[in-house]
Structure formats: C-alpha cells, structure tokens
XYZ file of C-alpha atoms in Angstrom:
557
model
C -20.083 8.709 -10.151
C -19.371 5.086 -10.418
C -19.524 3.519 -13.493
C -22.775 1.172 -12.733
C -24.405 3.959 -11.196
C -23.969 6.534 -14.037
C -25.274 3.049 -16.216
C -28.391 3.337 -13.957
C -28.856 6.807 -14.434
C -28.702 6.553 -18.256
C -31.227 3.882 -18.072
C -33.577 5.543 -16.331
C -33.315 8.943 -18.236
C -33.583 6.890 -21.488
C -36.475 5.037 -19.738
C -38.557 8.415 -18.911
C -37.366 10.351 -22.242
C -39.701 7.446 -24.066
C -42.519 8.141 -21.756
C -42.806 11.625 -22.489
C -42.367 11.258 -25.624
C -45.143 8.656 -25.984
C -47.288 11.372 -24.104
C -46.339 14.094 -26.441
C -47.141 12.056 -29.312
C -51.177 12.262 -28.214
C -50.706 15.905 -27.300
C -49.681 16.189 -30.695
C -52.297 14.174 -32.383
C -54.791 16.479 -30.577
C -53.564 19.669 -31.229
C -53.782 18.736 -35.160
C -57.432 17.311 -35.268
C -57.887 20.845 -32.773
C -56.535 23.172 -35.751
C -58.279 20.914 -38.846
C -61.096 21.340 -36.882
C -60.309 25.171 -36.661
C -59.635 25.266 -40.432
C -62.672 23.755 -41.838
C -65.199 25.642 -39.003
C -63.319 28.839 -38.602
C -64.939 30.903 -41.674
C -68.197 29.701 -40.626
C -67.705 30.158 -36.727
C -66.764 33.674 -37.085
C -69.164 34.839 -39.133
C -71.684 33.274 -36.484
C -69.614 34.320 -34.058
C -70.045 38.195 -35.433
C -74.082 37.639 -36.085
C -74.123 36.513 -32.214
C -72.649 39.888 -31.172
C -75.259 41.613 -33.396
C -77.923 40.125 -32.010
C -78.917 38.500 -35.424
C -77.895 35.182 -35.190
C -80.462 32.239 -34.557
C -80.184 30.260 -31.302
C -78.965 27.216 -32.413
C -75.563 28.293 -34.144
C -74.082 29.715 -30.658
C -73.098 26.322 -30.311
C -70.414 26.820 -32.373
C -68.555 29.430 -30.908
C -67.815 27.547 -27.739
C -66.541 24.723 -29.964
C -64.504 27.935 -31.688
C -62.930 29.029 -29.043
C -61.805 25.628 -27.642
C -60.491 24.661 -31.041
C -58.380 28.213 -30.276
C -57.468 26.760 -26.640
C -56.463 23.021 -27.547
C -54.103 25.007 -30.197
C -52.377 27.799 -27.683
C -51.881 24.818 -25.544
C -50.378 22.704 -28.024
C -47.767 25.280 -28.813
C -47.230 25.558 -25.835
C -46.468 22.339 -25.161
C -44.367 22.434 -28.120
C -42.070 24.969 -26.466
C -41.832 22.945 -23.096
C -41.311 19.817 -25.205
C -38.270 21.650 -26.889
C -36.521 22.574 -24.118
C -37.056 19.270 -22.392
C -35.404 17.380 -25.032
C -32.686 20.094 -25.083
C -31.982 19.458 -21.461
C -32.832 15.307 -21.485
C -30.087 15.842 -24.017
C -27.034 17.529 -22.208
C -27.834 15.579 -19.145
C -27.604 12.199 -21.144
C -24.666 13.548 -22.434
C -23.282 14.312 -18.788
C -24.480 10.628 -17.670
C -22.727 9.414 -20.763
C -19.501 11.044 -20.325
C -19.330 10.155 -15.888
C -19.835 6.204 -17.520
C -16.720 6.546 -19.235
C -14.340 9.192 -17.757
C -12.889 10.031 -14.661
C -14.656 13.510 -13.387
C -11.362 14.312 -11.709
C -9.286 14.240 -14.793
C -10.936 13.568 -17.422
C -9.596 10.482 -18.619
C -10.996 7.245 -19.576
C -11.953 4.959 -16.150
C -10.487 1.795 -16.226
C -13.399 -0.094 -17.548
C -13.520 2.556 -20.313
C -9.949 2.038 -21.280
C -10.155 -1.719 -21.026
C -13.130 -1.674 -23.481
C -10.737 0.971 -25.934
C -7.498 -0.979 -25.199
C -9.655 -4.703 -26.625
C -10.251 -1.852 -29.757
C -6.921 -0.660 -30.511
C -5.743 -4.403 -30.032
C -7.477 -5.153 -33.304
C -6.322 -2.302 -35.529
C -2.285 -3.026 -34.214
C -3.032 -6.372 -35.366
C -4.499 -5.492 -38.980
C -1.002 -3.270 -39.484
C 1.274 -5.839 -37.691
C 1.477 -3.466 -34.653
C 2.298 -3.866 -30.859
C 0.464 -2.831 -28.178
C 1.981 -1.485 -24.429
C 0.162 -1.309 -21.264
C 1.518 1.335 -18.695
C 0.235 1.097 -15.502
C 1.456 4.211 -13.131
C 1.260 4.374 -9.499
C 2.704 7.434 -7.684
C 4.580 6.757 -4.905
C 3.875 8.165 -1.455
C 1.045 10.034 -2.691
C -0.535 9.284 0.411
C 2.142 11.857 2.241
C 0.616 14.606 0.212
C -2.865 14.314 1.133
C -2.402 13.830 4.866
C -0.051 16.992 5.555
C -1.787 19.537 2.994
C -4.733 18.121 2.440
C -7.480 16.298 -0.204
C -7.844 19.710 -2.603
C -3.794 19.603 -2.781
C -3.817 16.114 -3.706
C -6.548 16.944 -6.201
C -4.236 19.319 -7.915
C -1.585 16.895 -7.995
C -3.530 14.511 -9.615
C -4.962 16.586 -12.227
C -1.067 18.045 -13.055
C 0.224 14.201 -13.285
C -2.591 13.296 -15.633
C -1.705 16.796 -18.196
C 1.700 15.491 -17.885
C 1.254 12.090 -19.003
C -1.370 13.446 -21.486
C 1.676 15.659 -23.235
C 4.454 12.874 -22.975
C 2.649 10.011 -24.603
C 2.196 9.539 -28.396
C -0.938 10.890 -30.220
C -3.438 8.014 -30.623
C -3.260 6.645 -27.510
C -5.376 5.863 -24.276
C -5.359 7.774 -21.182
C -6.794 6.630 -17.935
C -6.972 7.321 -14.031
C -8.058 3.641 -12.557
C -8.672 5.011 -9.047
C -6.695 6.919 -6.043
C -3.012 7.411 -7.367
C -2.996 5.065 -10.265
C -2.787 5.954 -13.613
C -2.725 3.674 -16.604
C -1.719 4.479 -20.875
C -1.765 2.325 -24.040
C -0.310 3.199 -27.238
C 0.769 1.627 -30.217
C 4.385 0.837 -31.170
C 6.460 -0.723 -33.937
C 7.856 -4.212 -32.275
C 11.449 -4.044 -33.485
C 11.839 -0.654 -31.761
C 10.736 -1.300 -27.880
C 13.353 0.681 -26.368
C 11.121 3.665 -27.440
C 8.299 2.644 -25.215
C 11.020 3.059 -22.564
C 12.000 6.674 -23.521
C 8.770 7.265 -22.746
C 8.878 5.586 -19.247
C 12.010 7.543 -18.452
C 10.663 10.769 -19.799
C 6.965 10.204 -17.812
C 9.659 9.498 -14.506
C 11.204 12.815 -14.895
C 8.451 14.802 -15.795
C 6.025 13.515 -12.804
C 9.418 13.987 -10.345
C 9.327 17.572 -11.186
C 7.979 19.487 -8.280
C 4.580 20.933 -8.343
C 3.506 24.683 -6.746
C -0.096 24.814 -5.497
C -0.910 27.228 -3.059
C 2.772 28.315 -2.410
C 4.056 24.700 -1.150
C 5.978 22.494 -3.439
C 4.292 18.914 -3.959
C 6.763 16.127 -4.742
C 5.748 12.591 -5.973
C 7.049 9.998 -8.216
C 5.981 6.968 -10.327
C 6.435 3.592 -10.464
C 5.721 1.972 -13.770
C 4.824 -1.337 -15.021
C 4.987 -2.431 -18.798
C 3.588 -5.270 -20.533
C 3.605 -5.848 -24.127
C 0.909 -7.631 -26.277
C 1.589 -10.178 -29.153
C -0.026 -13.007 -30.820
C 0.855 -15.428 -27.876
C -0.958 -13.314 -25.505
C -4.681 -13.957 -23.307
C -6.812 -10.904 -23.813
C -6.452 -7.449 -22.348
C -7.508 -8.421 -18.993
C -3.930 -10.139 -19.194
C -2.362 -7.578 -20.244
C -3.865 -5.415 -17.386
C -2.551 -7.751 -14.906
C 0.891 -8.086 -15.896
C 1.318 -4.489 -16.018
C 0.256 -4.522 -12.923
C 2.355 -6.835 -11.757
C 5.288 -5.337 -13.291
C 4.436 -2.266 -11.442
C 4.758 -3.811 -7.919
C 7.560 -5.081 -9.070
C 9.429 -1.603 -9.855
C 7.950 -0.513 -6.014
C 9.842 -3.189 -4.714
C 13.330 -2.560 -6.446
C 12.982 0.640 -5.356
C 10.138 3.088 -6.623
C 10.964 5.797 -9.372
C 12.249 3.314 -11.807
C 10.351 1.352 -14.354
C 10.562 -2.390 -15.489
C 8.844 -4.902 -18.267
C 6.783 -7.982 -17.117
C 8.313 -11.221 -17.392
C 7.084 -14.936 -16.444
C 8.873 -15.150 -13.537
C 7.330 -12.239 -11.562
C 4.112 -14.203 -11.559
C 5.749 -17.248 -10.285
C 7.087 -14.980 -7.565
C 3.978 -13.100 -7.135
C 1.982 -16.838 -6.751
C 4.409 -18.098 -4.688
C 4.293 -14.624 -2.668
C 0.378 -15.774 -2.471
C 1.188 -19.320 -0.859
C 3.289 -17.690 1.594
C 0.681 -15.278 2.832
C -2.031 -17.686 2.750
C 0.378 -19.834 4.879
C 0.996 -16.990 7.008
C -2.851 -16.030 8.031
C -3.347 -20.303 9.048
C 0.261 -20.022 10.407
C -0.143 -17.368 13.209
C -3.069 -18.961 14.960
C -1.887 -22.184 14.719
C 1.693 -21.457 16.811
C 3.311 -22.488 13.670
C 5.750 -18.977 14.242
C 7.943 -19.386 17.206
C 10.915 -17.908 19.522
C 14.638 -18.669 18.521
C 17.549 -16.706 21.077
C 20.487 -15.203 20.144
C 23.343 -15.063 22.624
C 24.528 -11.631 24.063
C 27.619 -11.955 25.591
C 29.280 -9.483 28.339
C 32.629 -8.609 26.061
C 34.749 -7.811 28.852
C 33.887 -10.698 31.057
C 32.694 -13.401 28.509
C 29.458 -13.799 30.514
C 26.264 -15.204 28.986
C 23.883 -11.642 29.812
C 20.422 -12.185 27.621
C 19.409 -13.232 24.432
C 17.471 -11.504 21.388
C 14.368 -13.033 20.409
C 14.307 -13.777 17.068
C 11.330 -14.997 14.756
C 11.069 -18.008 12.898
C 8.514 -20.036 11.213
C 8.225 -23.881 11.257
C 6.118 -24.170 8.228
C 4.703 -27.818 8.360
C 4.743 -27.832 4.338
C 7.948 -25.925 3.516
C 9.857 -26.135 6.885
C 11.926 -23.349 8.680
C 11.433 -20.084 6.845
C 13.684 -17.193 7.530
C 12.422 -14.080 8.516
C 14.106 -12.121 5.872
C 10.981 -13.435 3.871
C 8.129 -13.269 5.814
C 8.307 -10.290 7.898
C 7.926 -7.647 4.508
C 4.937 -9.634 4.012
C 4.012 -9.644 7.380
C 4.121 -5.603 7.611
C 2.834 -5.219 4.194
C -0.208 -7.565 4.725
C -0.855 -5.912 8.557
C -0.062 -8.774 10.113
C 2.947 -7.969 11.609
C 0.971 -7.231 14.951
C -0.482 -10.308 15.630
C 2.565 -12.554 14.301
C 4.897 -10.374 16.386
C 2.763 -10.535 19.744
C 2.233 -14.161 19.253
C 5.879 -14.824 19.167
C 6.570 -12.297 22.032
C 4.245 -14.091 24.320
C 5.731 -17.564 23.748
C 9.279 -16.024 24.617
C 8.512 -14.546 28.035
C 6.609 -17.289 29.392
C 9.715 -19.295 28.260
C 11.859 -16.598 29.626
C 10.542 -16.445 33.039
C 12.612 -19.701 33.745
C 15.584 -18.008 33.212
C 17.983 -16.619 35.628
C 17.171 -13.508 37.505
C 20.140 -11.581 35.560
C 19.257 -12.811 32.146
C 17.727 -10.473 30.143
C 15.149 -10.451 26.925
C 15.601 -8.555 24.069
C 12.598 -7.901 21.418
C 12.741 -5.819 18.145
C 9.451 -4.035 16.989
C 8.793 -3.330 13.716
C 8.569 0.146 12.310
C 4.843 -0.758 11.379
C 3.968 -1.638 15.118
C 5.325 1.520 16.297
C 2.419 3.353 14.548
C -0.572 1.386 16.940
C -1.545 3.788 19.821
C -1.807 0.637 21.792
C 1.277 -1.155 21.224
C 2.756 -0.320 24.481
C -0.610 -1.336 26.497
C -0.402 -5.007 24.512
C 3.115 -5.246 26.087
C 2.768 -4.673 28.778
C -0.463 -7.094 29.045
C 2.060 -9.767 27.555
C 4.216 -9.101 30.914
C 1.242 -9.524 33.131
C 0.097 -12.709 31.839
C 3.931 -14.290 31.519
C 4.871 -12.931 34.943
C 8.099 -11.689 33.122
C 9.940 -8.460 35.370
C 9.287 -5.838 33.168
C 13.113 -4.606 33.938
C 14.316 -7.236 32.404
C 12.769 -6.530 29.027
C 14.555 -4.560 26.201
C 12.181 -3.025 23.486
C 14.773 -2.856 20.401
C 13.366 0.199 17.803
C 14.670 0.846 14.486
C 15.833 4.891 13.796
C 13.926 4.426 10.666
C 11.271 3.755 12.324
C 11.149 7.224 14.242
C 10.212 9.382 10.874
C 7.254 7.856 10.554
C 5.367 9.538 13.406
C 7.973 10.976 15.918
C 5.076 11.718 18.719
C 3.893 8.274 18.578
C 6.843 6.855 18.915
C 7.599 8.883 22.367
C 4.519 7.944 23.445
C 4.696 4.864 23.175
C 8.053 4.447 24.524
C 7.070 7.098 27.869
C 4.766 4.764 28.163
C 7.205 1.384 28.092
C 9.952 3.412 30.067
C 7.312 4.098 32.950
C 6.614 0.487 33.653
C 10.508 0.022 33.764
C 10.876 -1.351 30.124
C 14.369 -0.887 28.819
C 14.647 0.571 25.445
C 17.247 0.122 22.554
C 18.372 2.088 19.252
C 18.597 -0.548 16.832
C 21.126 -0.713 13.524
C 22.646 2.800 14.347
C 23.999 4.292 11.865
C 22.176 2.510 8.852
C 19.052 5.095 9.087
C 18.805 9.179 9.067
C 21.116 8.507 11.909
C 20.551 12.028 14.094
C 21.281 12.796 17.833
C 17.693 14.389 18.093
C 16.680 11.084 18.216
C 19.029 10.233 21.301
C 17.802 13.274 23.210
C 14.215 13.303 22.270
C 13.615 9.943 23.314
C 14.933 8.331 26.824
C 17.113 5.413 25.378
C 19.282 3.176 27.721
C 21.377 1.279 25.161
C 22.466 1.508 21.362
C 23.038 -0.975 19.139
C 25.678 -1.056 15.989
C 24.523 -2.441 12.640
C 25.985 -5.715 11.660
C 27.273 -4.039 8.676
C 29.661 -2.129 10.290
C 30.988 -4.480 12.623
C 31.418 -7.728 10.441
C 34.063 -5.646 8.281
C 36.042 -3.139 10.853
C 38.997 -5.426 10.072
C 38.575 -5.156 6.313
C 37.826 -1.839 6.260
C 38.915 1.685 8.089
C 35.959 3.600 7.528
C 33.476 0.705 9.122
C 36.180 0.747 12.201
C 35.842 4.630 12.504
C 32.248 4.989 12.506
C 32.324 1.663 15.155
C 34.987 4.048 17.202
C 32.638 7.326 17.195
C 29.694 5.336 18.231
C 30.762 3.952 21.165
C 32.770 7.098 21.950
C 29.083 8.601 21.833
C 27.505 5.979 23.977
C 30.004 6.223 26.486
C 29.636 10.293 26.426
C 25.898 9.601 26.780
C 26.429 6.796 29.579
C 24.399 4.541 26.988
C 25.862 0.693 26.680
C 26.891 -0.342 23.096
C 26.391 -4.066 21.825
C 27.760 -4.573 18.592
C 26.061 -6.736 15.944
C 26.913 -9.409 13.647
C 30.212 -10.620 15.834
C 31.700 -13.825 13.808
C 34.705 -14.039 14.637
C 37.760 -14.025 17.310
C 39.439 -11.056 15.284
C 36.703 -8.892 15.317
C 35.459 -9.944 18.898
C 38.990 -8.569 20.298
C 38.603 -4.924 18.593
C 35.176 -4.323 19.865
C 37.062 -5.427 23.200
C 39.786 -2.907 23.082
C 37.449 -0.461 21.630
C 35.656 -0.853 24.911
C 32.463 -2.023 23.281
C 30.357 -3.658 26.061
C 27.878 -5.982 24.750
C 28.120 -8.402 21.573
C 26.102 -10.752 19.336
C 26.847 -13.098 16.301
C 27.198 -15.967 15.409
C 30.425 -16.628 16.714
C 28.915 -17.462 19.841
C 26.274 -19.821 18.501
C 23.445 -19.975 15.672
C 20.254 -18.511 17.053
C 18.663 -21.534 19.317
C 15.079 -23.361 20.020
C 13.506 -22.675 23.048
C 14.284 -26.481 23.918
C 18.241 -25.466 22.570
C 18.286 -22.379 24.605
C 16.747 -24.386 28.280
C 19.600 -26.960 27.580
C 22.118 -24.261 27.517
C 21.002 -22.441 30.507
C 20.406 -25.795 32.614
C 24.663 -26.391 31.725
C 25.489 -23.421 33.072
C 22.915 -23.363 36.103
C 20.912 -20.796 34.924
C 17.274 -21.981 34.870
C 15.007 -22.586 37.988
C 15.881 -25.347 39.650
C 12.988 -27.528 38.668
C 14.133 -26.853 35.155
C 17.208 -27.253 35.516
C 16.650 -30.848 36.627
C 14.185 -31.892 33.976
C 16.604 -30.310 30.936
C 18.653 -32.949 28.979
C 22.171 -31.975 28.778
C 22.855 -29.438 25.305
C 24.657 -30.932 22.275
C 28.223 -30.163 21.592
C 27.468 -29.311 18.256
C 25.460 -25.770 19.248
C 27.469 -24.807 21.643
C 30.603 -22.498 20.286
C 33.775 -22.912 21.962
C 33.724 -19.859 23.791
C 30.339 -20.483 25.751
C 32.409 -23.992 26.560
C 35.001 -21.957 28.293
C 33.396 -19.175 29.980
C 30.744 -21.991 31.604
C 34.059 -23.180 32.887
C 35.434 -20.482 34.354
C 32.152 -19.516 35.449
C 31.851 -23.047 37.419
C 35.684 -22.090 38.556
C-alpha cells in the first residue's frame, strides 16, 4: 500500500474507533443506572415477584417485575456488549498496527520506504552531530534486474529482491537504516567516524560481492549486481533531501563507468548531470526544429579509387552551443527514447538529398541497437523511401552485432522485412561485439564492416593486422564485401589494398561533409542530376583530400 493511502486508512480507522467508542460510552452509562437500579429494587422485586406467583400479591406491585426483569435485560446486554467491545478494540488494534507498519515499511521486504527512511535518516543526522559523527547515504540499484523478471518471471524477481535486502541487512553495521525505495533500488544509512571513510567503502565492496553471488530459486540461478552511490554528510551540507540526491547521483554515475563498481559524490557530477539536463532539453526543441542534420562520409572503391556512396552521419547544429558531436548526444538520445525520432528525422533529410545523386552512388545508414527493438522500424523505412523517391537498392541498413543479443527474432524480422523490399544490409564494427558466425548465417547480410579500431593500427600492431586478415578471408569465403573503417592514411590504405579489402572509409579521404559540401563534390565530378549539377558552386580545395583530386581526374581521363 502506498504510503498516503495507508495514511488514509489510519485516519479513517482512528476516525471510526472514536465513534464507537463515544457510542459505547452511553451503552455503558446505561447498563450502570440498569444494575443500581437492579441493586436497590432487586430484594424488593423478588419478593413481589415470589407473592405474584403465589397468588398473594396485590395488583399494583406487578409493576415491578416487568421493570425487574428489564433491569436483568439492559444488564445481559451490557455484558454483552462488553465482550463485543473487547474484541473490537483487540482487532481495531492489530489492524492499526498493520496500517501503521504498510505507512512505514516496504511489504515486500520489510524495510523502511523511502519516506520512512528520509524521516529516520533527518533523526540519526542529529545524534551523529551531538557525538561529532558522520553520516553516509547508500543508494543501491541492481543492475539488469529487469532481465530477471522478464525470462522467469515477477515471483522470481520477488525472491531476488527479498535475498538482496537480507544481504544488505547482514553486511551493514548495527544501528543503521534499511530501505527498499521502489522496483530495484535499495538505499542504507549508517553512522561512521570521519577520519576513517575508507570503511564505508569496505562495506560497498563487501555489499558488491555479496549481491554478485548467484541466487537458487526454483532450480535456476539468478544473477544481478549493484551499482552504488555514496554521499557523505557534514556541517556544510543542505538537509537530507541533499543528501538523497547526491547519492543518487553518484549512483548513475557508477552505471555509467560501468555498473558493479561503486563511487563517492563530488561537485562536478552535478555540473555534468545539469549540463546533461541542457543538452536534453536542447535535444526535445532540437529534433522538431531540423536543428539535427545529415553529414556524408566518403566510401571509396579500394581497388579502383572510385567515389561508391557515402555513410550518413548525424550531427547537430545547436544554435546556442554550435556543432555537437554525436559521441554526446546519441547515449542521451537512446537513453531518453528519442533516438527514433532524431534518427528518422535525419534519415529523411539524407534521402531526399540523396536522390540527386548518381544512379551508382549508394547510402549508407547505421541504426541504433535501441531502434532495432520497434516492431515497426522496418515499416518507417521503408515509408521514408516512398516519400524521398530513394531506390530502395541503393540503401544500406548498417546494424551493430551488439545489437543482435538484445532480441535476436526481432532483429530478423525486421531485417526479412528490409531485405524483401531490396534493402541492403551491413554488419557493423565486426569484431568489437560477441563477434559469432551464427549471426552471419542466421541473418541474410550482404556486406561486413571492420571496426576502426582494428584498422587505424594494423601497421602498429600484428594482432590488429591478423584479425583484419581473417575477416576479410571470411567475407570473401562468404562472398560478403568488406569496407574497412577508420582509413587515415596512405600506409594503411595500401594494406587493406593488398589484403584485398574492397571498400574503405576515413578520414583520409575527407572530413565527413554538409549536404551543401557533399552536392559540390558530386557536381565536380559529374555526379548529380544535371539540373544540380548546374546550380552547384564549385567545392573548396580545402575539403577535398588529394586523392578524390586525382581519381576525379582520372575519372574525367
């Protein structure tokens, strides 16, 4: 029961308790007049009462007996009331009780709710300060918890829950608080002696181990772990509202560095965290307004030289804080949900941009791992390549192998879908993931891509130039193309060549462009309709790399 609720429902029972009590109160009153009554006419009454049955009384005193008897009545009555009354207030009091404890604990696990503990926590603040004491906040949050409940079910997440919460009961010190705030968070605080805080993180690293240990229920072993988040009170500090919040934040915090790990709050998270805000504020005003737009990366035909497509990439002209790299708005995008709209946005300026472009040019698009969970993704796709007019054959649909794990039968869904309206589709960053060739034969890819991090350091490294080797030794087993990633130099571009790597991006061939860059390119080398070709301006020699210079040449020879 929620905490107002149960409030309520203490209210009322409080409210009704002193109604029947004010009722029993004149029940009572009348049962003792009844059995005064009783006591000074009884002697009397009863010898009447025997004359009556004799036949020698006079005919006025049988008055009395009926009075008698009713005095007899009201009395029975009253003790019986007094019985009913007993076990009413016996019951008024356990269910009080009951309403009393739901207001202040979780029913689940028994510990304190979080405005319970937030009450307690203002409490204990005042004793640490009478005895020159610390206080630390813990807040908990198991990670991937949500896993558990959707493959074996709510009552095996229930059991996990209530194991976590004996767990944490048995690790931290006596005299502390204990509290579940709702779903998979969990929350302590405990006292501690300032000049010793590397004890409160013992007990971090011994609350990480013991929730990692695996848990039995019903023959399957449950796994989850914990991020924590500390924050520490002293004399500079707000209130424990604060204190709640920076724990807090200092638990998102040890998700993003990694989950399973633990960290202390400190100013600067906030100031990340605000700024974090700003951004995703920016974001939701951003999207609808166009403010997120196209850029191209080059993909060049290694064995020819020849211009072949581009990558769409995604960039945001902020008006306020100018071009914003992707790097830092697409977590937030995915975390936020709005990934979706951002990304179809962007992919709908591209291909109407794109359908300029030379017949043999082609488009490719990277969907994130999020977007591959919506049943509908490859419906809003293709509806994109109605309304641009792009040839669906010349769109490739780049997906991440990370991506795949999250819900395999999606995913081939989706892309049977793509595949069927001639959609090309590529294995992005090979290599970096659970990298499996399940994944090549359960779903119908036509091209793989190598991870940047391989191929910027094959001439640094021999490892990075074997696992380069065996990929495209596997493509070309598999008849599947391989374009290498993250090309920036000559070096490197001539040992993907002899390797007999087909396709190649970087920035060796030019920083990703504007649609306006990337029309001035094409219209040098004659490969934009010919109305466009005549309205485009000629491209600067400053984004144009060397290379491009001399294959438009030899192209034109």
């Amino acid at each position: 029961m929620a905490r107002p609720a149960a409030d309520q429902h203490l209210r009322l029972m409080k409210n009704g308790y002193k109604i029947s009590v004010g009722r029993d109160v004149v029940t009572g009153i009348i049962v003792i007049l009844a059995i005064l009554m009783f006591a000074s006419t009884g002697g009397t009454v009863i010898s009447d009462a025997i004359d009556s049955i004799t036949g020698q009384a006079k005919a006025g005193d049988n008055v009395l007996v009926p009075a008698f008897l009713l005095n007899i009545a009201l009395i029975l009555f009253g003790w019986r009331r007094y019985k009913d009354l007993t076990k009413e207030v016996e019951e008024r009091a356990a269910a009080e009780q009951l309403a009393h404890s739901l207001a202040v604990t979780d029913p689940l696990t028994g510990l304190l709710n979080r405005r319970t503990i937030g009450e307690r926590t203002a409490e204990m603040i005042r004793l640490a300060q009478r005895k020159q004491k610390s206080i630390t906040f813990m807040m908990l949050d198991l990670d991937n918890f949500k896993n558990i409940n959707d493959v074996h079910g709510h009552s095996a997440g229930d059991a996990v829950l209530k194991q976590v919460a004996a767990r944490i009961a048995k690790i931290v010190p006596p005299h502390n608080l204990l509290a579940r705030l709702g779903g998979d968070e969990f929350a302590c605080a405990f006292v501690f002696d300032p000049e010793q805080p590397k004890m409160v993180e013992r007990i971090a690293d011994d609350l990480i181990d013991a929730i990692a240990s695996p848990i039995v229920e019903n023959g399957n072993q449950l796994e989850v772990t914990t991020s924590i988040g500390m924050s520490c009170y002293d004399h500079e500090s707000e209130g424990v509202e604060v204190l709640m919040r920076q724990a807090d934040i200092a638990m998102y915090s040890s998700k993003k560095q990694g989950r399973n790990r633990h960290c202390w709050f400190d100013a600067n998270m906030e100031q990340e965290l605000q700024t974090r805000r700003l951004l995703e504020t920016g974001m939701r005003i951003g999207i609808p307004n166009g403010e997120f737009v196209p850029y191209f990366e080059q993909q060049i035909d290694l064995a020819t030289g020849k211009l072949t497509g581009f990558e769409m990439l995604a960039r945001w002209e902020s008006p306020t804080q100018g071009l914003i790299s992707p790097e830092i708005f697409i977590p937030i995008a995915e975390e936020t949900g709005m990934i979706g709209e951002l990304s179809i946005s962007v992919m709908r300026q591209a291909l109407n941009s794109a359908k300029d472009w030379d017949a043999a040019l082609t488009l490719s698009v990277n969907i994130s791992p999020v977007q591959l969970l919506d049943p509908w993704l490859a419906q809003k796709i293709v509806k994109l390549l109605i309304e641009s007019g792009f040839p669906p054959k010349r769109l490739e649909i780049e997906i991440t192998e990370s991506s795949l794990f999250e819900n395999l039968s999606l995913a081939q869904s989706i892309v049977g879908s793509l595949k069927n309206q001639g959609i090309n589709i590529a294995l992005d960053d090979f290599g970096t993931g659970y990298s499996s060739l399940a994944h090549l034969r359960a779903l119908p890819f036509d091209r793989i891509k190598i991870d940047r991090s391989f191929v910027s350091s094959i001439l640094l490294n021999s490892e990075s130039k074997a696992i380069v080797k065996a990929i495209n030794g596997l493509g070309e087993s598999l008849g599947m193309p391989i374009t290498a990633e993250g090309i920036e130099d000559k070096e490197t571009e001539s040992e993907l060549r002899e390797m007999g790597c087909a396709q190649g991006q970087g920035w060796y061939y030019g920083q990703p462009l504007t649609v306006e860059e990337t029309r001035k390119l094409l219209a040098t080398r004659d490969l934009l309709a010919a109305d466009d070709a005549n309205d485009s301006d000629a491209l600067p020699s400053d984004i144009v790399h060397p290379s491009v210079k001399n294959n438009a040449l030899q192209d034109a020879g």
